[in-house]
PDB file of C-alpha atoms in Angstrom:
ATOM      1  CA  MET R   1     144.824  89.465 121.878  1.00 93.00           C
ATOM      2  CA  ILE R   2     142.444  91.767 120.014  1.00 95.00           C
ATOM      3  CA  GLY R   3     139.412  92.327 122.241  1.00 94.00           C
ATOM      4  CA  GLU R   4     137.825  95.341 120.551  1.00 93.00           C
ATOM      5  CA  ALA R   5     136.825  95.727 116.909  1.00 94.00           C
ATOM      6  CA  ASP R   6     138.473  99.154 116.721  1.00 94.00           C
ATOM      7  CA  SER R   7     141.692  98.113 118.476  1.00 96.00           C
ATOM      8  CA  PRO R   8     144.717 100.290 117.628  1.00 96.00           C
ATOM      9  CA  HIS R   9     146.814  97.101 117.749  1.00 97.00           C
ATOM     10  CA  LEU R  10     145.380  95.567 114.575  1.00 98.00           C
ATOM     11  CA  ILE R  11     147.781  94.730 111.768  1.00 98.00           C
ATOM     12  CA  ALA R  12     147.780  97.501 109.132  1.00 98.00           C
ATOM     13  CA  GLY R  13     144.905  96.944 106.686  1.00 97.00           C
ATOM     14  CA  VAL R  14     143.113  94.363 108.840  1.00 98.00           C
ATOM     15  CA  ARG R  15     139.605  95.533 109.671  1.00 97.00           C
ATOM     16  CA  VAL R  16     137.092  94.060 112.074  1.00 97.00           C
ATOM     17  CA  ALA R  17     133.363  94.755 112.410  1.00 95.00           C
ATOM     18  CA  PRO R  18     130.658  93.173 114.530  1.00 94.00           C
ATOM     19  CA  TYR R  19     127.622  91.731 112.792  1.00 91.00           C
ATOM     20  CA  SER R  20     124.079  91.447 114.067  1.00 89.00           C
ATOM     21  CA  ILE R  21     122.393  88.184 114.924  1.00 89.00           C
ATOM     22  CA  HIS R  22     118.606  88.233 114.944  1.00 90.00           C
ATOM     23  CA  ALA R  23     117.482  85.382 117.201  1.00 90.00           C
ATOM     24  CA  ASP R  24     114.088  84.110 118.255  1.00 94.00           C
ATOM     25  CA  ASP R  25     112.562  80.827 119.438  1.00 96.00           C
ATOM     26  CA  ARG R  26     113.002  79.285 115.947  1.00 95.00           C
ATOM     27  CA  GLY R  27     116.717  79.934 115.571  1.00 91.00           C
ATOM     28  CA  TYR R  28     118.574  82.938 114.211  1.00 89.00           C
ATOM     29  CA  PHE R  29     119.194  84.972 111.088  1.00 90.00           C
ATOM     30  CA  LEU R  30     122.251  86.968 110.155  1.00 87.00           C
ATOM     31  CA  GLU R  31     123.054  88.962 107.079  1.00 86.00           C
ATOM     32  CA  VAL R  32     126.413  87.758 105.820  1.00 87.00           C
ATOM     33  CA  GLN R  33     127.285  90.658 103.533  1.00 88.00           C
ATOM     34  CA  ARG R  34     125.804  93.177 101.126  1.00 85.00           C
ATOM     35  CA  LEU R  35     127.781  93.850  97.981  1.00 85.00           C
ATOM     36  CA  GLY R  36     129.022  97.426  97.965  1.00 88.00           C
ATOM     37  CA  ARG R  37     128.695  97.823 101.738  1.00 91.00           C
ATOM     38  CA  GLY R  38     130.538  96.918 104.907  1.00 91.00           C
ATOM     39  CA  LEU R  39     134.022  95.432 105.097  1.00 94.00           C
ATOM     40  CA  ALA R  40     133.774  93.949 101.607  1.00 94.00           C
ATOM     41  CA  ALA R  41     132.390  97.132  99.998  1.00 93.00           C
ATOM     42  CA  GLU R  42     135.307  97.311  97.544  1.00 95.00           C
ATOM     43  CA  PHE R  43     134.971  93.696  96.363  1.00 96.00           C
ATOM     44  CA  PRO R  44     134.044  93.682  92.651  1.00 96.00           C
ATOM     45  CA  ALA R  45     130.764  91.866  92.002  1.00 93.00           C
ATOM     46  CA  ALA R  46     132.125  90.230  88.840  1.00 94.00           C
ATOM     47  CA  THR R  47     134.929  88.362  90.639  1.00 95.00           C
ATOM     48  CA  THR R  48     133.766  87.995  94.237  1.00 95.00           C
ATOM     49  CA  GLN R  49     133.690  84.393  95.400  1.00 94.00           C
ATOM     50  CA  ILE R  50     131.785  83.155  98.467  1.00 94.00           C
ATOM     51  CA  SER R  51     132.816  79.874 100.061  1.00 95.00           C
ATOM     52  CA  ALA R  52     132.301  77.984 103.306  1.00 96.00           C
ATOM     53  CA  ALA R  53     134.399  75.654 105.418  1.00 96.00           C
ATOM     54  CA  VAL R  54     133.116  73.242 108.077  1.00 97.00           C
ATOM     55  CA  ASN R  55     135.794  72.154 110.535  1.00 96.00           C
ATOM     56  CA  TYR R  56     135.679  69.847 113.504  1.00 96.00           C
ATOM     57  CA  LEU R  57     136.612  70.771 117.054  1.00 94.00           C
ATOM     58  CA  GLY R  58     140.386  71.045 117.544  1.00 92.00           C
ATOM     59  CA  THR R  59     141.175  71.426 113.837  1.00 94.00           C
ATOM     60  CA  VAL R  60     143.947  73.889 112.938  1.00 94.00           C
ATOM     61  CA  LYS R  61     144.207  75.368 109.457  1.00 95.00           C
ATOM     62  CA  ALA R  62     147.253  77.610 109.177  1.00 95.00           C
ATOM     63  CA  PHE R  63     149.112  79.450 107.848  1.00 97.00           C
ATOM     64  CA  HIS R  64     147.919  80.653 104.482  1.00 95.00           C
ATOM     65  CA  TYR R  65     148.516  83.941 102.670  1.00 97.00           C
ATOM     66  CA  HIS R  66     147.707  85.569  99.348  1.00 98.00           C
ATOM     67  CA  LEU R  67     149.728  87.839  97.088  1.00 97.00           C
ATOM     68  CA  ASP R  68     146.741  89.718  95.636  1.00 97.00           C
ATOM     69  CA  GLN R  69     143.531  88.362  97.169  1.00 98.00           C
ATOM     70  CA  THR R  70     141.651  89.966 100.059  1.00 98.00           C
ATOM     71  CA  ASP R  71     139.513  87.745 102.307  1.00 97.00           C
ATOM     72  CA  CYS R  72     136.524  88.644 104.445  1.00 97.00           C
ATOM     73  CA  TRP R  73     135.761  85.988 107.078  1.00 97.00           C
ATOM     74  CA  ILE R  74     132.363  85.614 108.713  1.00 96.00           C
ATOM     75  CA  PRO R  75     132.211  82.827 111.341  1.00 96.00           C
ATOM     76  CA  MET R  76     128.665  81.401 111.322  1.00 94.00           C
ATOM     77  CA  LYS R  77     128.789  78.676 113.957  1.00 95.00           C
ATOM     78  CA  GLY R  78     131.138  77.642 116.726  1.00 96.00           C
ATOM     79  CA  MET R  79     134.224  79.513 117.871  1.00 96.00           C
ATOM     80  CA  LEU R  80     137.558  80.164 116.168  1.00 97.00           C
ATOM     81  CA  GLN R  81     140.922  81.197 117.553  1.00 97.00           C
ATOM     82  CA  VAL R  82     142.096  83.310 114.615  1.00 98.00           C
ATOM     83  CA  ALA R  83     145.804  84.007 114.143  1.00 98.00           C
ATOM     84  CA  LEU R  84     147.094  86.707 111.807  1.00 98.00           C
ATOM     85  CA  VAL R  85     150.703  87.676 111.065  1.00 98.00           C
ATOM     86  CA  ASP R  86     151.912  90.543 108.880  1.00 98.00           C
ATOM     87  CA  LEU R  87     154.292  89.061 106.279  1.00 98.00           C
ATOM     88  CA  ARG R  88     154.594  92.234 104.180  1.00 98.00           C
ATOM     89  CA  LEU R  89     158.119  93.645 104.072  1.00 96.00           C
ATOM     90  CA  GLY R  90     157.903  97.411 104.426  1.00 96.00           C
ATOM     91  CA  SER R  91     154.566  97.312 106.238  1.00 97.00           C
ATOM     92  CA  PRO R  92     154.463  99.474 109.377  1.00 97.00           C
ATOM     93  CA  THR R  93     153.261  96.368 111.245  1.00 98.00           C
ATOM     94  CA  PHE R  94     155.608  93.816 109.594  1.00 97.00           C
ATOM     95  CA  GLY R  95     155.992  90.792 111.891  1.00 96.00           C
ATOM     96  CA  LEU R  96     153.100  91.779 114.157  1.00 97.00           C
ATOM     97  CA  ARG R  97     150.772  88.973 115.213  1.00 97.00           C
ATOM     98  CA  ASN R  98     147.099  89.329 116.124  1.00 97.00           C
ATOM     99  CA  THR R  99     144.938  86.779 117.908  1.00 97.00           C
ATOM    100  CA  MET R 100     141.149  87.077 117.882  1.00 97.00           C
ATOM    101  CA  TYR R 101     138.419  84.830 119.222  1.00 96.00           C
ATOM    102  CA  LEU R 102     135.498  84.973 116.803  1.00 95.00           C
ATOM    103  CA  GLY R 103     132.183  83.206 116.360  1.00 94.00           C
ATOM    104  CA  ALA R 104     129.073  82.587 118.406  1.00 90.00           C
ATOM    105  CA  LEU R 105     130.378  84.414 121.479  1.00 91.00           C
ATOM    106  CA  ARG R 106     131.976  87.258 119.506  1.00 94.00           C
ATOM    107  CA  PRO R 107     130.134  87.786 116.212  1.00 94.00           C
ATOM    108  CA  TRP R 108     132.753  89.713 114.285  1.00 96.00           C
ATOM    109  CA  GLN R 109     133.761  89.584 110.665  1.00 96.00           C
ATOM    110  CA  VAL R 110     137.376  90.255 109.709  1.00 98.00           C
ATOM    111  CA  LEU R 111     138.921  91.647 106.512  1.00 98.00           C
ATOM    112  CA  ILE R 112     142.356  90.173 105.748  1.00 98.00           C
ATOM    113  CA  PRO R 113     144.462  91.993 103.145  1.00 98.00           C
ATOM    114  CA  PRO R 114     147.029  90.391 100.819  1.00 98.00           C
ATOM    115  CA  GLY R 115     150.307  89.547 102.509  1.00 98.00           C
ATOM    116  CA  VAL R 116     148.806  88.863 105.918  1.00 98.00           C
ATOM    117  CA  GLY R 117     149.218  85.244 106.975  1.00 98.00           C
ATOM    118  CA  HIS R 118     146.054  83.806 108.460  1.00 98.00           C
ATOM    119  CA  GLY R 119     144.808  80.670 110.101  1.00 97.00           C
ATOM    120  CA  TYR R 120     142.527  79.385 112.799  1.00 97.00           C
ATOM    121  CA  LYS R 121     141.861  76.705 115.367  1.00 96.00           C
ATOM    122  CA  VAL R 122     138.341  75.471 116.160  1.00 96.00           C
ATOM    123  CA  ILE R 123     137.781  75.911 119.897  1.00 95.00           C
ATOM    124  CA  GLY R 124     134.824  75.543 122.235  1.00 92.00           C
ATOM    125  CA  GLY R 125     132.474  72.586 122.217  1.00 92.00           C
ATOM    126  CA  GLU R 126     131.332  72.115 118.616  1.00 95.00           C
ATOM    127  CA  GLU R 127     132.343  72.207 114.967  1.00 96.00           C
ATOM    128  CA  ALA R 128     132.728  75.602 113.325  1.00 97.00           C
ATOM    129  CA  VAL R 129     131.356  76.987 110.077  1.00 97.00           C
ATOM    130  CA  LEU R 130     133.305  79.785 108.419  1.00 97.00           C
ATOM    131  CA  VAL R 131     131.829  81.644 105.452  1.00 96.00           C
ATOM    132  CA  TYR R 132     134.375  83.703 103.609  1.00 96.00           C
ATOM    133  CA  MET R 133     134.306  86.071 100.687  1.00 96.00           C
ATOM    134  CA  THR R 134     137.234  86.803  98.429  1.00 97.00           C
ATOM    135  CA  ASP R 135     137.627  89.729  96.084  1.00 97.00           C
ATOM    136  CA  ARG R 136     138.710  87.482  93.215  1.00 96.00           C
ATOM    137  CA  PHE R 137     138.210  83.933  92.042  1.00 96.00           C
ATOM    138  CA  TYR R 138     140.538  81.279  93.427  1.00 93.00           C
ATOM    139  CA  ASN R 139     143.951  81.181  91.775  1.00 94.00           C
ATOM    140  CA  PRO R 140     146.478  78.670  93.157  1.00 94.00           C
ATOM    141  CA  ARG R 141     149.387  80.875  91.999  1.00 95.00           C
ATOM    142  CA  ASP R 142     148.158  83.629  94.352  1.00 97.00           C
ATOM    143  CA  GLU R 143     148.431  81.636  97.558  1.00 95.00           C
ATOM    144  CA  GLY R 144     151.218  80.486  99.787  1.00 96.00           C
ATOM    145  CA  ARG R 145     151.448  78.352 102.874  1.00 96.00           C
ATOM    146  CA  ILE R 146     153.550  78.299 105.965  1.00 96.00           C
ATOM    147  CA  PRO R 147     153.334  75.398 108.446  1.00 95.00           C
ATOM    148  CA  TYR R 148     151.237  76.104 111.531  1.00 94.00           C
ATOM    149  CA  ASN R 149     154.315  75.522 113.709  1.00 93.00           C
ATOM    150  CA  ASP R 150     156.819  77.613 111.724  1.00 95.00           C
ATOM    151  CA  ALA R 151     159.563  78.828 114.073  1.00 94.00           C
ATOM    152  CA  SER R 152     159.745  82.288 112.470  1.00 93.00           C
ATOM    153  CA  ILE R 153     156.091  82.933 113.344  1.00 94.00           C
ATOM    154  CA  ASN R 154     156.307  81.165 116.721  1.00 93.00           C
ATOM    155  CA  TYR R 155     152.545  81.097 117.280  1.00 95.00           C
ATOM    156  CA  ASP R 156     151.185  79.280 120.348  1.00 91.00           C
ATOM    157  CA  TRP R 157     148.152  77.189 119.346  1.00 92.00           C
ATOM    158  CA  GLY R 158     147.757  75.664 122.796  1.00 85.00           C
ATOM    159  CA  ASP R 159     147.818  71.842 123.087  1.00 70.00           C
ATOM    160  CA  THR R 160     150.666  71.264 120.609  1.00 56.00           C
ATOM    161  CA  GLU R 161     150.518  67.448 120.637  1.00 61.00           C
ATOM    162  CA  GLU R 162     146.830  67.454 119.677  1.00 60.00           C
ATOM    163  CA  VAL R 163     147.386  70.194 117.069  1.00 57.00           C
ATOM    164  CA  ALA R 164     150.267  68.251 115.501  1.00 56.00           C
ATOM    165  CA  ARG R 165     148.268  65.003 115.382  1.00 59.00           C
ATOM    166  CA  ARG R 166     145.271  66.656 113.715  1.00 57.00           C
ATOM    167  CA  TYR R 167     147.457  68.635 111.297  1.00 54.00           C
ATOM    168  CA  GLU R 168     149.400  65.599 110.134  1.00 59.00           C
ATOM    169  CA  ASN R 169     146.230  63.503 109.797  1.00 61.00           C
ATOM    170  CA  SER R 170     144.608  66.200 107.639  1.00 58.00           C
ATOM    171  CA  GLY R 171     147.020  65.709 104.755  1.00 55.00           C
ATOM    172  CA  ASN R 172     148.428  69.217 105.276  1.00 51.00           C
ATOM    173  CA  GLY R 173     151.760  68.053 106.667  1.00 47.00           C
ATOM    174  CA  ALA R 174     154.406  70.688 107.266  1.00 39.00           C
ATOM    175  CA  GLY R 175     156.120  71.866 104.125  1.00 35.00           C
ATOM    176  CA  ARG R 176     153.538  70.614 101.657  1.00 31.00           C
ATOM    177  CA  GLY R 177     152.503  72.904  98.876  1.00 34.00           C
ATOM    178  CA  SER R 178     149.028  73.969  97.901  1.00 33.00           C
ATOM    179  CA  SER R 179     146.881  71.279  96.412  1.00 32.00           C
ATOM    180  CA  GLY R 180     143.786  73.346  95.698  1.00 34.00           C
ATOM    181  CA  ARG R 181     141.049  75.379  97.316  1.00 33.00           C
ATOM    182  CA  HIS R 182     139.139  72.544  98.914  1.00 33.00           C
ATOM    183  CA  SER R 183     142.095  71.524 101.063  1.00 35.00           C
ATOM    184  CA  SER R 184     143.350  75.040 101.658  1.00 44.00           C
ATOM    185  CA  ALA R 185     143.891  76.562 105.057  1.00 41.00           C
ATOM    186  CA  CYS R 186     140.727  78.582 104.775  1.00 54.00           C
TER     187      CYS R 186
END
């Protein structure tokens, strides 16, 4: 488990940074990202896409990877168990898995480079909202999927019966191909 933003155990190219939450008696404010700064500093303004996903408690969306696209995830509400796996042959961290717990109790953003499989499970007591930036517009030919329970990754999501039920009911059954951004893993 990655417990520090500057952990030496991060997958090569994955970067993590805390973000500030400015709270008062009315709620809170957080700055999601500034173009040209922070983890997404290299994202080109002309092709950067910003999206959001709302997921209900217990939902698992995994695994998803990109050939060329870089993601920057910013959890806005709730808590996520984030799973990353290095799928890049020749990478110094090929096969390494990282687990991070991100969201309200650990306000971190995470940069996920191409070739790193990624997914998450909504944990805690409420739905989660994930805002994510990509360095290029969505292209279905750039993405791939691996079932959440793939034996070669061997990731432990916890309550496997509940995960399997939710996964199958989501229309993302094991082995199905990509059907577009709105049903994607992230």
